């Protein structure tokens, strides 16, 4: 029996425990306990297994770490992340004081001050005085003796909410530096030097005064109250009606009914396809308006114009309704009813600013918001700032969506009305080939790189029971913008290649795509839709995603407007590069909750590098227009076309289609496919054998001709986009429209012709080489016409569906 050893009243861990008492305790325990059971000794490790190698030991430790990581809840992870917060150790004012001593020596600070027009000598003279003044203010804040004005100058409202949530020390440093820079700009503009050293001016047309302009720059970068920017909208008491529900719940239909009944109104959606659909339905009277019980609904024809970035259709200059993409909303126009679709995209890092601008600035008596439940809390917070009335209508799915009990397992089990979803062009063509071979059912195709007009045509073929196209093969482009008679969604994969690695679909993406099955009113009986996977290993994950609850949308995205960029350009030194201007905006804008700054699309970042070359010959407004022109800048041939456009715009102030296509092989793909189209119509058309031969040779070239046509369409679309914003500099709009229609016709012919050969297409790593711009593509049709020498316009062997 082991005797009970009573511990001393003084803990052994206490610094007051004497050494002699500790030694007596250890000696006593050693007499009554085996060595391995002594409390300060570890038990001897068991002998290693004979088959236990160092590699297995390392893998076991890695697996244990992964299990601990996965078992940790998001809340616990967030708590652990935020628990280490040196900036909060002393309080925000003291953290600012600590950073203030290092701030002048930071390379980023020196770069920003040079961009603002301050020389090293001026900075060295001003900063010590600024630090002395700031030290007094921050000590007053620390002792709660400062007033609200000083607190606002130091952006305490931002630091209070964001500093504790910053993920790492770098993020905290950025927040502190941003606050210090803002205070410096306001402080230096109020110094006597601002009036004694140089005249007070706000423009740099003739001379430049950095001190006078710094205060204006500080106020320009302060976006803490964006709602106040839209004064005319704030003078209204708007009624905001939210229509919230899952896909296929009728939320958008109810908003469109209100639009169809309005005297004046606007629909704004995220895609050209959605804007086109609403435009057609209003002009054709396809929106049924409920009437009194027992009476048939009415479907009035309403005149509606179309406004997108690349197209204008004017039914009547006095038409009371307009259908548009979100970026094209006219904030100067008053409306009776505005429908803002897919409102959850207000948090999208790349495009969310368009929804934020529309929500805050549109002058509507009734603003209808359609979207997911995840955005409700954010809209409530925004309405508190705008002072509007908020009504929330919630909807349930009109037809049930049922996950299947088993996977499809093989493509031979595909039936009419199925949509098979995959996420690469190669996989889509392979699926099309296999399904048509094993089932005899023809497949329509939809993926992101196809022009919207072609996607709409493919959707019509699938929806038409007499077209012969009974199955849809699609990418995630099927998740929005198309009404399809899909009975069952089949996921060929639940992961998507992002250019570097395979990543699982988000829960939101999975639900959006799955929700396309069983659309209400598109099937006889409306018995609901079904969703499953091709492979059994994916089915459990699919069911988990469908049952998961989506997290709330965190914040509304804000980005600098074109007017803001022009204003900042006029306040900076004339020799400031456009890249430095944009970097200053990105790093110095002040934004508080419930807003956050977004990120730019990679194409915008690449465009910025291009525009920088011609900034000396272009205005800031022209540069912003070029930057946001919709171009796929990762395509090397499109990059050449974009460079041609920017050069001609800067040098000649006029861009022709010939300038756009100079030194590119884009038109050759169109000519090749048009020749095939003419030859297929001669002599009663091609036989099945001839058609298969042509299709197989196209497939052997990995459908390079199709990729070239898609690139050509994007180049033409970008020209049209610019022609609506700078009409005098892009005069060939009519010819571009005609060429766009020719390309769409060629793509539609190609898709009806092509049948993929059965070889498996492997994804190859993307390598830029000199030969990547030009290699053979096309077909030999066997009539003495060799079309194999058409240059290819894409580098990757497999281009991901976008």
Short mmCIF file of C-alpha atoms in Angstrom, two decimals, residues 525-745:
data_model
loop_
_atom_site.label_atom_id
_atom_site.label_comp_id
_atom_site.label_asym_id
_atom_site.label_seq_id
_atom_site.Cartn_x
_atom_site.Cartn_y
_atom_site.Cartn_z
CA UNK A 525 -45.64 17.74 -62.62
CA UNK A 526 -42.82 19.70 -60.91
CA UNK A 527 -41.93 16.72 -58.77
CA UNK A 528 -38.65 18.29 -57.75
CA UNK A 529 -35.04 17.83 -58.67
CA UNK A 530 -32.36 15.31 -57.85
CA UNK A 531 -28.65 15.75 -57.34
CA UNK A 532 -25.94 13.11 -57.22
CA UNK A 533 -22.30 12.47 -58.06
CA UNK A 534 -20.59 10.41 -60.70
CA UNK A 535 -18.25 8.76 -58.20
CA UNK A 536 -19.39 7.12 -55.00
CA UNK A 537 -16.49 8.67 -53.05
CA UNK A 538 -17.97 12.17 -53.57
CA UNK A 539 -21.54 11.43 -52.47
CA UNK A 540 -21.04 11.85 -48.71
CA UNK A 541 -19.32 15.19 -49.23
CA UNK A 542 -22.15 16.36 -51.48
CA UNK A 543 -24.75 15.53 -48.83
CA UNK A 544 -22.70 17.33 -46.16
CA UNK A 545 -22.46 20.44 -48.35
CA UNK A 546 -26.17 20.49 -49.12
CA UNK A 547 -27.03 20.16 -45.42
CA UNK A 548 -24.48 22.76 -44.28
CA UNK A 549 -25.50 26.23 -43.21
CA UNK A 550 -23.77 29.08 -45.01
CA UNK A 551 -21.94 31.69 -42.88
CA UNK A 552 -23.17 35.26 -42.89
CA UNK A 553 -21.70 37.70 -45.37
CA UNK A 554 -19.01 39.67 -43.46
CA UNK A 555 -18.93 43.14 -45.04
CA UNK A 556 -19.80 45.27 -48.06
CA UNK A 557 -16.89 45.86 -50.42
CA UNK A 558 -15.69 49.36 -51.28
CA UNK A 559 -13.20 50.33 -53.98
CA UNK A 560 -11.99 53.71 -55.24
CA UNK A 561 -14.24 55.20 -57.90
CA UNK A 562 -13.02 56.65 -61.18
CA UNK A 563 -13.81 60.15 -59.91
CA UNK A 564 -11.72 59.47 -56.81
CA UNK A 565 -8.75 58.36 -58.93
CA UNK A 566 -9.01 61.48 -61.11
CA UNK A 567 -9.20 63.71 -58.04
CA UNK A 568 -6.20 62.06 -56.40
CA UNK A 569 -4.21 62.35 -59.63
CA UNK A 570 -4.77 66.11 -59.63
CA UNK A 571 -3.53 66.37 -56.03
CA UNK A 572 -0.28 64.42 -56.49
CA UNK A 573 2.91 65.61 -58.18
CA UNK A 574 2.67 65.55 -61.99
CA UNK A 575 5.46 62.98 -62.30
CA UNK A 576 3.68 60.40 -60.10
CA UNK A 577 3.36 57.07 -61.87
CA UNK A 578 -0.06 55.48 -62.20
CA UNK A 579 1.16 52.41 -60.31
CA UNK A 580 2.24 54.55 -57.33
CA UNK A 581 -1.11 56.34 -57.41
CA UNK A 582 -3.06 53.07 -57.27
CA UNK A 583 -0.76 51.65 -54.59
CA UNK A 584 -1.34 54.73 -52.43
CA UNK A 585 -5.09 54.24 -52.79
CA UNK A 586 -4.88 50.55 -51.94
CA UNK A 587 -2.74 51.00 -48.83
CA UNK A 588 -4.16 54.25 -47.42
CA UNK A 589 -7.95 54.17 -47.82
CA UNK A 590 -9.79 54.36 -44.49
CA UNK A 591 -12.74 51.96 -44.31
CA UNK A 592 -14.65 50.83 -41.22
CA UNK A 593 -17.18 48.09 -40.51
CA UNK A 594 -19.56 47.09 -42.06
CA UNK A 595 -17.37 47.87 -45.07
CA UNK A 596 -14.04 46.52 -46.28
CA UNK A 597 -11.74 47.15 -49.21
CA UNK A 598 -11.88 44.57 -51.98
CA UNK A 599 -9.16 43.03 -54.09
CA UNK A 600 -8.60 43.44 -57.78
CA UNK A 601 -9.07 40.67 -60.31
CA UNK A 602 -5.80 39.29 -61.68
CA UNK A 603 -6.71 40.67 -65.10
CA UNK A 604 -6.99 44.16 -63.57
CA UNK A 605 -3.56 43.75 -61.98
CA UNK A 606 -2.08 42.70 -65.32
CA UNK A 607 -3.84 45.61 -67.04
CA UNK A 608 -2.27 47.97 -64.51
CA UNK A 609 1.20 46.87 -65.61
CA UNK A 610 0.21 47.47 -69.23
CA UNK A 611 -1.35 50.90 -68.67
CA UNK A 612 1.70 52.05 -66.72
CA UNK A 613 3.69 52.02 -69.98
CA UNK A 614 1.39 54.60 -71.57
CA UNK A 615 0.42 56.70 -68.52
CA UNK A 616 2.33 59.73 -69.79
CA UNK A 617 0.07 59.97 -72.84
CA UNK A 618 -3.22 59.12 -71.08
CA UNK A 619 -5.33 60.78 -68.41
CA UNK A 620 -6.10 59.03 -65.14
CA UNK A 621 -9.68 58.59 -66.36
CA UNK A 622 -8.49 56.90 -69.57
CA UNK A 623 -6.21 54.61 -67.56
CA UNK A 624 -9.06 53.54 -65.28
CA UNK A 625 -11.24 52.81 -68.32
CA UNK A 626 -8.53 50.62 -69.85
CA UNK A 627 -7.86 48.82 -66.58
CA UNK A 628 -11.47 47.69 -66.15
CA UNK A 629 -11.95 46.77 -69.80
CA UNK A 630 -13.00 43.06 -69.75
CA UNK A 631 -9.95 41.29 -71.16
CA UNK A 632 -8.54 37.86 -70.31
CA UNK A 633 -4.97 39.05 -69.77
CA UNK A 634 -3.58 35.58 -69.05
CA UNK A 635 -4.18 34.71 -72.70
CA UNK A 636 -0.92 35.71 -74.46
CA UNK A 637 -2.65 36.67 -77.71
CA UNK A 638 -5.26 38.76 -75.90
CA UNK A 639 -2.34 40.45 -74.14
CA UNK A 640 -0.95 41.42 -77.55
CA UNK A 641 -4.36 42.76 -78.59
CA UNK A 642 -4.66 44.73 -75.34
CA UNK A 643 -1.21 46.23 -75.88
CA UNK A 644 -2.20 47.20 -79.42
CA UNK A 645 -5.34 48.87 -78.09
CA UNK A 646 -3.54 50.82 -75.36
CA UNK A 647 -0.77 51.95 -77.73
CA UNK A 648 -3.16 53.18 -80.42
CA UNK A 649 -5.35 54.86 -77.81
CA UNK A 650 -2.36 56.68 -76.28
CA UNK A 651 -0.53 57.60 -79.50
CA UNK A 652 -3.32 58.17 -82.05
CA UNK A 653 -6.34 58.69 -79.77
CA UNK A 654 -8.20 56.41 -82.17
CA UNK A 655 -8.30 52.60 -82.29
CA UNK A 656 -9.43 50.63 -85.33
CA UNK A 657 -10.15 46.91 -85.51
CA UNK A 658 -7.05 46.60 -87.66
CA UNK A 659 -5.03 48.11 -84.80
CA UNK A 660 -6.61 45.65 -82.37
CA UNK A 661 -5.76 42.51 -84.38
CA UNK A 662 -2.30 43.62 -85.53
CA UNK A 663 0.36 40.86 -85.11
CA UNK A 664 -2.22 38.36 -83.81
CA UNK A 665 -3.60 35.19 -85.46
CA UNK A 666 -7.12 35.77 -84.12
CA UNK A 667 -8.90 36.26 -87.45
CA UNK A 668 -7.35 33.14 -88.99
CA UNK A 669 -9.41 30.86 -86.72
CA UNK A 670 -12.60 32.56 -87.89
CA UNK A 671 -11.66 32.20 -91.57
CA UNK A 672 -10.84 28.51 -91.10
CA UNK A 673 -14.13 27.63 -89.40
CA UNK A 674 -16.10 29.69 -91.93
CA UNK A 675 -14.48 27.66 -94.73
CA UNK A 676 -15.49 24.45 -92.98
CA UNK A 677 -19.01 25.79 -92.58
CA UNK A 678 -19.32 26.57 -96.31
CA UNK A 679 -17.84 23.21 -97.31
CA UNK A 680 -20.27 21.36 -95.04
CA UNK A 681 -23.18 22.96 -96.92
CA UNK A 682 -21.96 22.09 -100.42
CA UNK A 683 -23.25 19.06 -102.34
CA UNK A 684 -25.95 18.17 -99.88
CA UNK A 685 -23.69 18.37 -96.85
CA UNK A 686 -21.09 16.10 -95.31
CA UNK A 687 -21.64 12.44 -94.69
CA UNK A 688 -21.43 11.12 -91.15
CA UNK A 689 -18.03 9.61 -91.93
CA UNK A 690 -16.68 12.92 -93.24
CA UNK A 691 -18.12 14.83 -90.31
CA UNK A 692 -16.56 12.37 -87.85
CA UNK A 693 -13.19 12.65 -89.60
CA UNK A 694 -13.22 16.45 -89.38
CA UNK A 695 -14.33 16.35 -85.75
CA UNK A 696 -11.61 13.85 -84.81
CA UNK A 697 -8.91 16.01 -86.38
CA UNK A 698 -10.21 19.05 -84.51
CA UNK A 699 -10.07 17.05 -81.29
CA UNK A 700 -6.49 15.95 -82.01
CA UNK A 701 -5.53 19.64 -81.94
CA UNK A 702 -7.24 19.95 -78.53
CA UNK A 703 -9.87 22.24 -80.04
CA UNK A 704 -7.40 25.05 -80.53
CA UNK A 705 -9.65 26.60 -83.17
CA UNK A 706 -12.47 26.88 -80.65
CA UNK A 707 -10.19 28.53 -78.13
CA UNK A 708 -9.07 30.99 -80.78
CA UNK A 709 -12.67 31.85 -81.62
CA UNK A 710 -13.42 32.42 -77.94
CA UNK A 711 -10.39 34.72 -77.66
CA UNK A 712 -11.46 36.59 -80.78
CA UNK A 713 -14.92 37.11 -79.31
CA UNK A 714 -13.41 38.49 -76.09
CA UNK A 715 -11.23 40.92 -78.07
CA UNK A 716 -14.23 42.18 -80.06
CA UNK A 717 -16.32 42.47 -76.88
CA UNK A 718 -13.60 44.57 -75.26
CA UNK A 719 -13.57 46.89 -78.30
CA UNK A 720 -17.35 47.32 -78.02
CA UNK A 721 -17.02 47.94 -74.27
CA UNK A 722 -14.56 50.75 -74.94
CA UNK A 723 -16.67 52.16 -77.79
CA UNK A 724 -19.54 52.89 -75.39
CA UNK A 725 -17.23 54.73 -72.97
CA UNK A 726 -14.93 56.58 -75.38
CA UNK A 727 -16.95 56.69 -78.64
CA UNK A 728 -14.68 59.05 -80.64
CA UNK A 729 -11.63 56.87 -80.03
CA UNK A 730 -13.33 53.59 -81.01
CA UNK A 731 -15.29 54.48 -84.16
CA UNK A 732 -15.83 51.01 -85.71
CA UNK A 733 -18.62 49.92 -83.40
CA UNK A 734 -20.96 48.83 -86.19
CA UNK A 735 -18.30 46.69 -87.89
CA UNK A 736 -17.36 45.17 -84.53
CA UNK A 737 -21.00 44.19 -83.97
CA UNK A 738 -21.12 42.45 -87.35
CA UNK A 739 -17.86 40.62 -86.67
CA UNK A 740 -19.11 39.56 -83.22
CA UNK A 741 -22.17 37.92 -84.80
CA UNK A 742 -19.95 36.09 -87.31
CA UNK A 743 -17.81 34.70 -84.49
CA UNK A 744 -20.86 33.55 -82.53
CA UNK A 745 -22.20 31.77 -85.62
#
